[in-house]
Coordinates of C-alpha atoms and ligand atoms in Angstrom, one line a residue:
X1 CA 7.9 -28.8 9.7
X2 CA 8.3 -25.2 8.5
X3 CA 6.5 -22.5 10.3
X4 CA 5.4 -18.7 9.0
X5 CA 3.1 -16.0 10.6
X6 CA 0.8 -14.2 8.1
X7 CA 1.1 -10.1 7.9
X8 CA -1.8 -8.6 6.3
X9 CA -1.1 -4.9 5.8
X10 CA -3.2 -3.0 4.6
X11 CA -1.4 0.6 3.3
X12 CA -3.2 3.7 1.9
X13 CA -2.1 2.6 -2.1
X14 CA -1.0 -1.4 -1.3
X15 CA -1.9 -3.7 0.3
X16 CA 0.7 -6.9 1.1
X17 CA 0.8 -10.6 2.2
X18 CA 3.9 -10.7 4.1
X19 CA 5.4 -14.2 5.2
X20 CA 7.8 -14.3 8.7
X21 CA 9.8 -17.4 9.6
X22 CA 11.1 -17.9 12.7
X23 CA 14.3 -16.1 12.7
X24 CA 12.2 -12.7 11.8
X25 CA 13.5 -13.0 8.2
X26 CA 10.4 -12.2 4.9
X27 CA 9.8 -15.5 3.2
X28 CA 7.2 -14.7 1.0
X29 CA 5.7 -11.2 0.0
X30 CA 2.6 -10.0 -2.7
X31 CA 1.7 -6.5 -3.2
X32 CA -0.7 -4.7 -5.4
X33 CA -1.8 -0.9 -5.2
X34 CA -5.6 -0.7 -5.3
X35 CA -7.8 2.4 -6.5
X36 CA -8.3 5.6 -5.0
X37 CA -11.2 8.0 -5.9
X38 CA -11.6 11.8 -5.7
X39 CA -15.2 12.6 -6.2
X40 CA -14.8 16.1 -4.6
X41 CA -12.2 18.8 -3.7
X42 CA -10.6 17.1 -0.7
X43 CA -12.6 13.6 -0.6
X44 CA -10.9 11.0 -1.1
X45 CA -12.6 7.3 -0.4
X46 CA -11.7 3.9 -1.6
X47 CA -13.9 0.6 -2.7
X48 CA -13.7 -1.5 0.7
X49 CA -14.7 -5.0 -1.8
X50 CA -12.1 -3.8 -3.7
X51 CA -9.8 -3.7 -0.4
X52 CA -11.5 -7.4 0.3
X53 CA -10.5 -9.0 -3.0
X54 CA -7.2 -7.9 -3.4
X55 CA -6.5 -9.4 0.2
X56 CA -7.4 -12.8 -1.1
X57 CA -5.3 -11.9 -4.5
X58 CA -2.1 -11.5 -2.8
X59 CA -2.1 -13.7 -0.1
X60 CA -3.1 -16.4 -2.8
X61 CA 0.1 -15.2 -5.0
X62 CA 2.6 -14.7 -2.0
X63 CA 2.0 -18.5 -1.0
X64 CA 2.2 -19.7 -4.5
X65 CA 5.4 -17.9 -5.7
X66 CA 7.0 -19.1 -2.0
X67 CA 5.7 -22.0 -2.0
X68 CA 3.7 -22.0 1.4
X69 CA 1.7 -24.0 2.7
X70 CA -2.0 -23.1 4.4
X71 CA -0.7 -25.5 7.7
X72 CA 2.5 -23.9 7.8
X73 CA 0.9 -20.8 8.8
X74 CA 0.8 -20.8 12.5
X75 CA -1.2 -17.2 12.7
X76 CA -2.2 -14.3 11.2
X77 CA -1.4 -10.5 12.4
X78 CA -3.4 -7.5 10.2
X79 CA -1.7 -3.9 10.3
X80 CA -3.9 -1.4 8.3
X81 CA -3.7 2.5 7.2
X82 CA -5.4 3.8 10.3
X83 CA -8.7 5.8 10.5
X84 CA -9.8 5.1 7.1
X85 CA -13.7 4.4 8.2
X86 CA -16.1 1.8 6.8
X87 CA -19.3 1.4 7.4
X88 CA -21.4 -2.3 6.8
X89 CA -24.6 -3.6 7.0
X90 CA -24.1 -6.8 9.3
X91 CA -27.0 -8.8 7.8
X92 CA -25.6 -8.1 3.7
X93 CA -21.8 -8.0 4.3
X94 CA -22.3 -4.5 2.5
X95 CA -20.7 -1.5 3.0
X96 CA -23.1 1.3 2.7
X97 CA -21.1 3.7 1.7
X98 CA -17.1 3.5 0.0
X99 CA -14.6 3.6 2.5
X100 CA -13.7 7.2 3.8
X101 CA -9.8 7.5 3.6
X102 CA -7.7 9.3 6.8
X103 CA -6.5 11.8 3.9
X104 CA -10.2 13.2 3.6
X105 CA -11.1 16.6 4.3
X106 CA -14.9 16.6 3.6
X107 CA -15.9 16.9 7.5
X108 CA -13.5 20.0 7.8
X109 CA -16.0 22.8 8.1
X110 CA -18.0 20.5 10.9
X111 CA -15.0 20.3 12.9
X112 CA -15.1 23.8 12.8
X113 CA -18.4 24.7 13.5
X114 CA -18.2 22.2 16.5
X115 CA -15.1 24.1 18.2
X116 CA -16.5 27.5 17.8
X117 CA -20.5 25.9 19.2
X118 CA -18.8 25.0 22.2
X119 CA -14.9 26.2 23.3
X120 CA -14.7 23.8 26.0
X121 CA -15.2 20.4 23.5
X122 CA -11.5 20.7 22.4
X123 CA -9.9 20.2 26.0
X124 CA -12.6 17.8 26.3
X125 CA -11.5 15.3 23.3
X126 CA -7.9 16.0 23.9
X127 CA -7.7 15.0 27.5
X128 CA -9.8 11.9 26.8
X129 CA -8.6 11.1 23.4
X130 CA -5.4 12.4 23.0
X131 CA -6.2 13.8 20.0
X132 CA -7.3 17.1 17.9
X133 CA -10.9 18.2 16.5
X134 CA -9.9 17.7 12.9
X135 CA -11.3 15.6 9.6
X136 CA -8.0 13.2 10.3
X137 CA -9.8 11.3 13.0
X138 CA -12.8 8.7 12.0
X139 CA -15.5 10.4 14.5
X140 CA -16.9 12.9 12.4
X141 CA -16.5 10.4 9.2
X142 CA -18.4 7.8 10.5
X143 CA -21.1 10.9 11.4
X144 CA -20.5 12.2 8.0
X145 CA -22.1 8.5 6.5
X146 CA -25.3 8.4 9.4
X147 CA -26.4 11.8 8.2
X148 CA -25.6 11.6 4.2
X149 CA -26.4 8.1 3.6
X150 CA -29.5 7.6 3.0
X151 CA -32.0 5.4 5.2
X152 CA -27.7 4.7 7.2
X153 CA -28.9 6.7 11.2
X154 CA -32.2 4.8 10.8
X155 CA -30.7 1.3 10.7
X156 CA -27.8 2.3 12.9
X157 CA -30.4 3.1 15.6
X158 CA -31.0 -0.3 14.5
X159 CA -28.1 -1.8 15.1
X160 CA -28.3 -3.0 11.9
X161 CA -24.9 -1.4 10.7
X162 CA -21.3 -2.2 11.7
X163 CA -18.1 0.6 12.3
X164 CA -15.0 -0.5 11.5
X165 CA -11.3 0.9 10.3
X166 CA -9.9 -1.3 8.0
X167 CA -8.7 -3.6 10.5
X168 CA -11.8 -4.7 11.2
X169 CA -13.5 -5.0 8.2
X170 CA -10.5 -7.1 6.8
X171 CA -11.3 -9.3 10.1
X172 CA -14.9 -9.6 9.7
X173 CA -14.7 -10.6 6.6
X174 CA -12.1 -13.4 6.9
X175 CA -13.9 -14.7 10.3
X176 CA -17.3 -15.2 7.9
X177 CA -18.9 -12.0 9.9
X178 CA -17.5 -13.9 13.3
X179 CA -15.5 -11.7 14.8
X180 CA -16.1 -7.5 14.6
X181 CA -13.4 -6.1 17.2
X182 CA -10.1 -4.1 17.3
X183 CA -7.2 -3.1 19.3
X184 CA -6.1 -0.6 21.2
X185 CA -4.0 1.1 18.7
X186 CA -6.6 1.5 16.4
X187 CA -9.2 2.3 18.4
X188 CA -7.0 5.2 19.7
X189 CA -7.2 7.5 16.2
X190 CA -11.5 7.1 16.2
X191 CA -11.6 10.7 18.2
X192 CA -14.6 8.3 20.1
X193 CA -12.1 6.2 22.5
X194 CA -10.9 7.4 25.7
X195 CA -7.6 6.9 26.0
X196 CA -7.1 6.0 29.7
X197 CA -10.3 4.6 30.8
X198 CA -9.8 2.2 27.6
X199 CA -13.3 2.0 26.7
X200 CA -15.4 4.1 24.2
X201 CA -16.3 7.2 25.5
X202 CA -19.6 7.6 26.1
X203 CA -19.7 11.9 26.0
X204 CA -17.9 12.0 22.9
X205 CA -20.6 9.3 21.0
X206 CA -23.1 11.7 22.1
X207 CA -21.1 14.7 20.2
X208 CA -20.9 13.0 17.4
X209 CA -23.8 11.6 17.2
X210 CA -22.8 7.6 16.6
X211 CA -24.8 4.5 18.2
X212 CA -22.3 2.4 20.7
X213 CA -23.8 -1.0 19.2
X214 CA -22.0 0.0 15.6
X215 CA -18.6 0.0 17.6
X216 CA -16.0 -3.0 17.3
X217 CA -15.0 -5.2 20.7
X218 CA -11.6 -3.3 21.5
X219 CA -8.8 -5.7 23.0
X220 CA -5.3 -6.0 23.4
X221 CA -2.9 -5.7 20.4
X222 CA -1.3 -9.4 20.6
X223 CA -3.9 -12.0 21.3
X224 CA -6.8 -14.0 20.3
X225 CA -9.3 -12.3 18.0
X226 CA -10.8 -15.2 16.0
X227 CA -9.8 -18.0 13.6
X228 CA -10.4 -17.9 9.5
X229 CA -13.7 -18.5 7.8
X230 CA -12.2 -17.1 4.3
X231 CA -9.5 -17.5 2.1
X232 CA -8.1 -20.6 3.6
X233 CA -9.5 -23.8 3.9
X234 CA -9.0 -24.3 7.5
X235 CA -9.2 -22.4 10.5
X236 CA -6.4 -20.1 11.4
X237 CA -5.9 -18.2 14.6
X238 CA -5.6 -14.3 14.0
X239 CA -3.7 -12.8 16.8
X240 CA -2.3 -9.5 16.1
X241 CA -3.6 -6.5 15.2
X242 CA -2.2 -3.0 15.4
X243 CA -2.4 0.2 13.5
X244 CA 0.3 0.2 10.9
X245 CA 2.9 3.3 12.2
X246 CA 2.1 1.4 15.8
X247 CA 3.2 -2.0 14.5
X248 CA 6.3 0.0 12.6
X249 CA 7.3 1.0 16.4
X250 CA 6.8 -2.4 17.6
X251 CA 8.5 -3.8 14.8
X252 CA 11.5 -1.5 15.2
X253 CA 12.2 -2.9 19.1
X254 CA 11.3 0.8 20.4
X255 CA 10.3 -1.0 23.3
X256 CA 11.9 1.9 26.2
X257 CA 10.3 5.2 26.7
X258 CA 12.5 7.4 24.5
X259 CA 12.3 5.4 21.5
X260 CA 12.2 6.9 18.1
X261 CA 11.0 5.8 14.5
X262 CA 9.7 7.7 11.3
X263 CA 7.9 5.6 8.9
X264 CA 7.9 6.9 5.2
X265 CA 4.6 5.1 3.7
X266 CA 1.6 7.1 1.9
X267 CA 2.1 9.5 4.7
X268 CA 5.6 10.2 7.0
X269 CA 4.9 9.5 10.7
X270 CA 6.9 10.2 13.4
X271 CA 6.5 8.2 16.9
X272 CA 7.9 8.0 20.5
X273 CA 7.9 5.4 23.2
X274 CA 6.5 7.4 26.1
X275 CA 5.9 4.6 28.6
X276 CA 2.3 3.4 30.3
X277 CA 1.3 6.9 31.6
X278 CA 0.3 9.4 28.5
X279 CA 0.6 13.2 28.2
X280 CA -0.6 15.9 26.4
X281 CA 1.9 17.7 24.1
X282 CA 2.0 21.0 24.1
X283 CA 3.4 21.6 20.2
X284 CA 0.9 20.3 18.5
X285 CA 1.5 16.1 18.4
X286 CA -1.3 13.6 19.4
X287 CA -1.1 11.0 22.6
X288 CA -1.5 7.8 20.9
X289 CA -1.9 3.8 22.2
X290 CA 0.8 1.9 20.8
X291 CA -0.2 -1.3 21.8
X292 CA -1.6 -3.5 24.7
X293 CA 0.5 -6.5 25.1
X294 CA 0.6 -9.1 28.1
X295 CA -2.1 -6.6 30.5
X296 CA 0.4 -3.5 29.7
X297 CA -0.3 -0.6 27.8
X298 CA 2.4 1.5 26.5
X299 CA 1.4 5.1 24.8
X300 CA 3.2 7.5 22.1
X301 CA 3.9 10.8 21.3
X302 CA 3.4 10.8 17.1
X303 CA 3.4 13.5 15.0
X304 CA 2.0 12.8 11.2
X305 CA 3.0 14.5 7.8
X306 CA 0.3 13.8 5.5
X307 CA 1.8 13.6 2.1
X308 CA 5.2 11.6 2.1
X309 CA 5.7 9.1 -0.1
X310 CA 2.6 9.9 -2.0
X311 CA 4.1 13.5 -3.1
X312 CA 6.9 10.8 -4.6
X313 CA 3.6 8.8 -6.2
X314 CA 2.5 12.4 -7.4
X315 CA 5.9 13.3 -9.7
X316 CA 5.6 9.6 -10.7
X317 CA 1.9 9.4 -11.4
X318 CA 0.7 12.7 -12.3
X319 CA 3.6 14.8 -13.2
X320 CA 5.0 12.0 -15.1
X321 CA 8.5 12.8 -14.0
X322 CA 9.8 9.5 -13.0
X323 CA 9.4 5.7 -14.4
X324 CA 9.6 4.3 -10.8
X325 CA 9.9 6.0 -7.3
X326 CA 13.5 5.4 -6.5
X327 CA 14.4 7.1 -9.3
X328 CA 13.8 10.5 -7.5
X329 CA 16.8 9.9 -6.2
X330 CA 19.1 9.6 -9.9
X331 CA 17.5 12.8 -10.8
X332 CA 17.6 15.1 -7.5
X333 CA 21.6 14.1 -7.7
X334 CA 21.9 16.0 -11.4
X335 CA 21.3 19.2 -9.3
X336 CA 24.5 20.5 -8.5
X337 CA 23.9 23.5 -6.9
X338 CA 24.0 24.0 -3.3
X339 CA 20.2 25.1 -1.9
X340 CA 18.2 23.3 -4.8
X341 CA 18.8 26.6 -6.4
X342 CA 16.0 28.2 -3.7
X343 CA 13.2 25.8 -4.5
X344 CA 10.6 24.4 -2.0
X345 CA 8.0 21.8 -2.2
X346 CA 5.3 22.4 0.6
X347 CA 3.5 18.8 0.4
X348 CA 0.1 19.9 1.4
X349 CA -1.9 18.2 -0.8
X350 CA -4.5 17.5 1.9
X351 CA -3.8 19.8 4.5
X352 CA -1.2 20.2 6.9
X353 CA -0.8 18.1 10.1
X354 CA 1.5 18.2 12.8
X355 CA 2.5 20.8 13.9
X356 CA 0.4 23.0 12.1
X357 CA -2.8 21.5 11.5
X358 CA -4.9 23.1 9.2
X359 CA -7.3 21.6 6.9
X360 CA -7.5 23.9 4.3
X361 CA -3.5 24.3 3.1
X362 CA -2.8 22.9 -0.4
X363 CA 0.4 21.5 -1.9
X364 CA 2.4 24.6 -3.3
X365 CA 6.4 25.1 -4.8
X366 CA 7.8 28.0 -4.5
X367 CA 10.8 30.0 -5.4
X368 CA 11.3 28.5 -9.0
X369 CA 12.9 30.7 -11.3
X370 CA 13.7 30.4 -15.3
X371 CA 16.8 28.2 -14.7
X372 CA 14.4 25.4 -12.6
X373 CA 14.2 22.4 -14.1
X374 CA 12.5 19.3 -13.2
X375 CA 15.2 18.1 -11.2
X376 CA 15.0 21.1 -8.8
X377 CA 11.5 20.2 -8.5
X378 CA 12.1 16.3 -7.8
X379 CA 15.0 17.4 -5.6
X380 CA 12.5 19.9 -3.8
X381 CA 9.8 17.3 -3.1
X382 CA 12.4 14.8 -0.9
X383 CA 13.5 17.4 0.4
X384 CA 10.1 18.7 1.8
X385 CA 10.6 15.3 3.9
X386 CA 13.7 16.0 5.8
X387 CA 12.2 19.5 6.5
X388 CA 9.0 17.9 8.0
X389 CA 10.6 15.5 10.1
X390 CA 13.0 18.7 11.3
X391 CA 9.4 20.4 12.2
X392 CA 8.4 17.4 14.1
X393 CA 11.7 16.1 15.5
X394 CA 12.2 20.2 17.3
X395 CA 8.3 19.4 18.6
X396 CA 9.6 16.2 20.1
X397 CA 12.4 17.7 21.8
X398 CA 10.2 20.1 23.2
X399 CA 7.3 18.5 24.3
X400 CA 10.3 15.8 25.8
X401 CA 12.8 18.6 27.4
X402 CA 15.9 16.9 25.5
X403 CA 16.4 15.8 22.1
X404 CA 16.3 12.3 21.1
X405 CA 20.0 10.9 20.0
X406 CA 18.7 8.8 17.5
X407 CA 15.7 8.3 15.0
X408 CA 15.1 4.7 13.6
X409 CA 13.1 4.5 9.9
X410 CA 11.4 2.2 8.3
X411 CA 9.0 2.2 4.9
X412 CA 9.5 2.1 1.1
X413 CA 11.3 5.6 0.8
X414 CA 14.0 5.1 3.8
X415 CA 15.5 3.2 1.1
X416 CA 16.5 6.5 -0.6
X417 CA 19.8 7.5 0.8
X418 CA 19.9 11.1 -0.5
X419 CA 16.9 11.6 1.1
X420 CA 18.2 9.7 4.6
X421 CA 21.2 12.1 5.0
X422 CA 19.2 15.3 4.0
X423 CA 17.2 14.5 6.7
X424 CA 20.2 13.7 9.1
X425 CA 21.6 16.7 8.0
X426 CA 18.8 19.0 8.5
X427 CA 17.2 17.7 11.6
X428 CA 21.4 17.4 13.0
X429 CA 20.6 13.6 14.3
X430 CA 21.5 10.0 13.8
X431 CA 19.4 8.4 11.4
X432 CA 19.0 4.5 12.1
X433 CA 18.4 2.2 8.9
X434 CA 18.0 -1.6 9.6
X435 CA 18.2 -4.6 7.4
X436 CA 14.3 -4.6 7.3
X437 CA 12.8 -2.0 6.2
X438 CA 9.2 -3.7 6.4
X439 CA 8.9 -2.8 9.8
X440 CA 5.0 -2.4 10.1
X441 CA 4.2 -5.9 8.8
X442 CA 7.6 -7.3 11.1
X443 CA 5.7 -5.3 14.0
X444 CA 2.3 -7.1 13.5
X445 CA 3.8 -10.2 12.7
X446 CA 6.0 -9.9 16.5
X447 CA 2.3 -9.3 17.6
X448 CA 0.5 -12.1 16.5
X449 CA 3.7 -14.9 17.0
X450 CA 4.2 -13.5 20.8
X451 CA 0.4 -14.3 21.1
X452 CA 0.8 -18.1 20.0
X453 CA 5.0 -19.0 21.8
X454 CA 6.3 -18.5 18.0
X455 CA 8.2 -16.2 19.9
X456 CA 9.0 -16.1 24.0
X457 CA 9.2 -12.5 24.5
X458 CA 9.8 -9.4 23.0
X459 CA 13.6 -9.6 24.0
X460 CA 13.8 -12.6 21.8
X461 CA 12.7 -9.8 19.2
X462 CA 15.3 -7.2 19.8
X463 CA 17.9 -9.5 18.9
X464 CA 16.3 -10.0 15.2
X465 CA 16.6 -6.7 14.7
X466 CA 20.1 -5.9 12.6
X467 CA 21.4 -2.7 11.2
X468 CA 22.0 -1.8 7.5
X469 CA 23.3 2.0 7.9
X470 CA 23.7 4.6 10.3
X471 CA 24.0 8.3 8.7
X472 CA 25.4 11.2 10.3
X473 CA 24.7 14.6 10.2
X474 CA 27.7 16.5 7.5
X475 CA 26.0 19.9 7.1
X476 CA 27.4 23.0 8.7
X477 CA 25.1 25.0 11.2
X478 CA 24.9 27.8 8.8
X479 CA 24.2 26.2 6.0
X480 CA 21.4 24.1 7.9
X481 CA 19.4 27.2 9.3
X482 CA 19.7 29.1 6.0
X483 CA 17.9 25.8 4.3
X484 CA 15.5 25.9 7.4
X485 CA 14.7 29.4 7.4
X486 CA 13.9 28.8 3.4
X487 CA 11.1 26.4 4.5
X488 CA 9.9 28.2 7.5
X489 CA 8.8 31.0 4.9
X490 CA 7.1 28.6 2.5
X491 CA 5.2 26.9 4.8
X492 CA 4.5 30.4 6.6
X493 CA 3.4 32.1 3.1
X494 CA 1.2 28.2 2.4
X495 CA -0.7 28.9 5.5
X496 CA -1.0 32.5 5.3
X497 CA -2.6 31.4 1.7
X498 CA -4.6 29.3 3.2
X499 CA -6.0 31.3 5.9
X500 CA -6.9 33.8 3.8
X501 CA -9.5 32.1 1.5
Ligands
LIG1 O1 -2.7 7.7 9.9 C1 -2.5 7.3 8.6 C2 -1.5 6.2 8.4 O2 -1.9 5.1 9.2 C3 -1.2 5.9 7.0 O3 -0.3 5.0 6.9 O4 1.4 3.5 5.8 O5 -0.6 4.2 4.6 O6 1.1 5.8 5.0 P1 0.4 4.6 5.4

């Protein structure tokens, strides 16, 4: 009998039904982008029904146009755009409020106002959490709903209302309200979590202000979190679960402290393998859980640029520039000049992350001049990619004391090869595509099989794992700190900007 595991994953723009068979290989696949709203300068939230329903819609569609059958799937794994915050009534199935998307800046100025109440509370969350004060995290979201919802802190007090990323609220709803839980991964970006105790952290729900009974069961990454109520007639075990640029590093076998990947979805995120004891970076990246498998918990280093493929979505979508993403790439080849002619795309459209981290910058180009044409600009935007992962990549090495040989990458744009040995050339490394490039809902998928003896052990894995391209760096050291240098002063004159308001 034929045999597939389920990956749900739930992006920032799409979500997808993604069918494995045993040898690792995709069998099946739906997609569909779902709406995003932008009722205020920064805010951005989605419709978490809306989230619901077109779960249903393309795992219906994947099985019909592969022909799968509900008892061929042996388990389910769900991978989701991470600290995205929802916030339900358990007795309705309601959210009270729309999702609040990870891109949102809304709680920026509370953030503020709680470093400068108390200077100790930053060391605080960052030694337990691993993370930064900032509007990134879910914490001050889900605070942001108690106190602007109206009748919400009442009935939290309650317990009346439910927390969950998206993650859980996909699981909650396809258990029939059964199961409200997490993992590790996930529960690592909440800013409430502490990181080596592996519970929530009681000081930090008091900061912000959030009721422990609204918080999700947290458990390993690969392993028993309920069975189907929804969707499918009968009962199916879900057994993975795992933040989506965790799962990509799962997915991608970066298995040994050391490990490297960069996953281009909605945002670009870099992550390491640091092994089961976490540190604190001192350049500016986050400490993050990868994933707790078999009673070990292994930990990364990850450093996040906001805007990655969505600045492509941006010249596609608003700009008009381009019928279809990949064609960036047609059009930033027309530009034969060396230097894109002095142009540079700052992709700050909802601040700045790692390392610079601040709330307030805004997407900016500079250095066009009469002769810049569209292409300079297209160029200029995957080009603002290679020059972020060069910003985290020289944090890495830092924070590490050697450089990394080699950087694996996954996700929709990877499949752009201009952009690929840009980035090789600018950041002077290796740059590691595989066959699959749907790494995050491989990853989940790895998860949830391991869980159920689809598959032994996570060497078993490694040796799925094949190689499309390797791409070397080909640009001259002078040429490469000249570009560098270029960006250095865009982003310095973007923050100086944005400092100053
Ligand atoms: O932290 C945000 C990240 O999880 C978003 O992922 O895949 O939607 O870009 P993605």
């Amino acid at each position: 009998m034929k045999e597939y595991i389920l990956s749900i994953d739930q992006g920032t723009t799409s979500i997808r039904a993604i069918f494995f068979n045993h040898d690792g290989d995709i069998v099946g696949v739906h997609a569909k982008e779902f709406s995003q709203f932008y009722p205020d300068s920064g805010w951005v939230e989605q419709d978490p029904m809306e989230m619901w329903s077109v779960t249903g819609e393309v795992i219906e569609k994947a099985m019909a146009k592969s022909n799968i059958k509900e008892d061929e799937i042996v388990a389910i794994g769900i991978t989701n755009q991470r600290e995205t915050s929802i916030v339900w009534d358990k007795n309705t199935g309601e959210p009270v409020y729309n999702a609040i998307v990870w891109q949102d800046r809304r709680t920026a100025e509370y953030c503020d106002q709680l470093k400068a109440d108390d200077p100790e509370i930053e060391a605080v969350v960052r030694n337990k959490t691993g993370l930064m004060i900032d509007s990134y995290f879910s914490g001050t979201k889900v605070k942001w709903i108690l106190d602007n919802v109206e009748g919400a802190r009442a009935k939290a007090e309650k317990g009346e209302l439910l927390f969950g990323n998206v993650d859980t609220w996909i699981m909650w709803k396809l258990t029939g309200g059964k199961t409200h839980a997490t993992d590790y991964s996930n529960a690592s970006r909440t800013l409430m979590y502490n990181i080596h105790d592996l519970k929530w952290d009681e000081e930090l729900l008091k900061v912000l202000n959030v009721p422990a009974s609204m918080l999700p069961k947290v458990q390993e990454s690969s392993g028993q979190f309920g069975v189907t109520a929804k969707i499918f007639k009968r009962e199916i075990p879900i057994t993975g679960d795992a933040g989506d640029q965790q799962a990509a590093t799962f997915g991608q076998c970066c298995f040994k402290k050391g490990m490297a990947k960069f996953t281009y979805g909605t945002a670009g995120v870099m992550t390491v393998n640091i092994g089961e004891k976490p540190f604190l970076s001192n350049n500016g990246l986050t400490t993050t859980i990868g994933w707790g498998i078999n009673g070990k918990v292994e930990y990364l280093l990850e450093a996040v640029a906001f805007s990655a493929g969505s600045a492509i979505q941006w010249l596609r979508d608003e700009m008009d520039m381009l019928d279809e993403s990949p064609d960036s790439e047609y059009f930033a080849l027309k530009t034969k000049k060396e230097r894109n002619c002095g142009v540079y795309f700052v992709p700050a459209f909802t601040g700045l992350c790692a390392p610079y981290w601040n709330s307030y910058a805004r997407a900016a180009i500079v250095g066009i001049e009469r002769g810049t044409t569209k292409n300079n600009i297209i160029r200029a935007v995957l080009e603002s990619l290679g020059y972020q992962t060069r910003d985290m990549f020289d944090a890495f090495s830092e924070d590490l004391g050697e450089r990394l040989s080699i950087l694996k990458v996954d996700g929709g744009a990877c499949n752009n090869n201009l952009l690929m040995q840009f980035t090789s050339d600018i950041v002077n490394v290796d740059i590691e595509r595989p066959d699959n490039t749907e790494t995050t809902a491989a990853g989940v998928a790895y998860l949830a099989g391991l869980a159920v003896g689809f598959w032994e052990s996570q060497d078993e894995i490694v040796q799925k794992r094949t190689v499309d391209q390797v791409f070397h760096p080909q640009m001259d050291e002078e040429l490469r700190s000249d570009l560098y240098n270029g960006w250095k002063r865009a982003i310095n004159c973007n923050l100086e900007w944005a400092n100053d308001r």
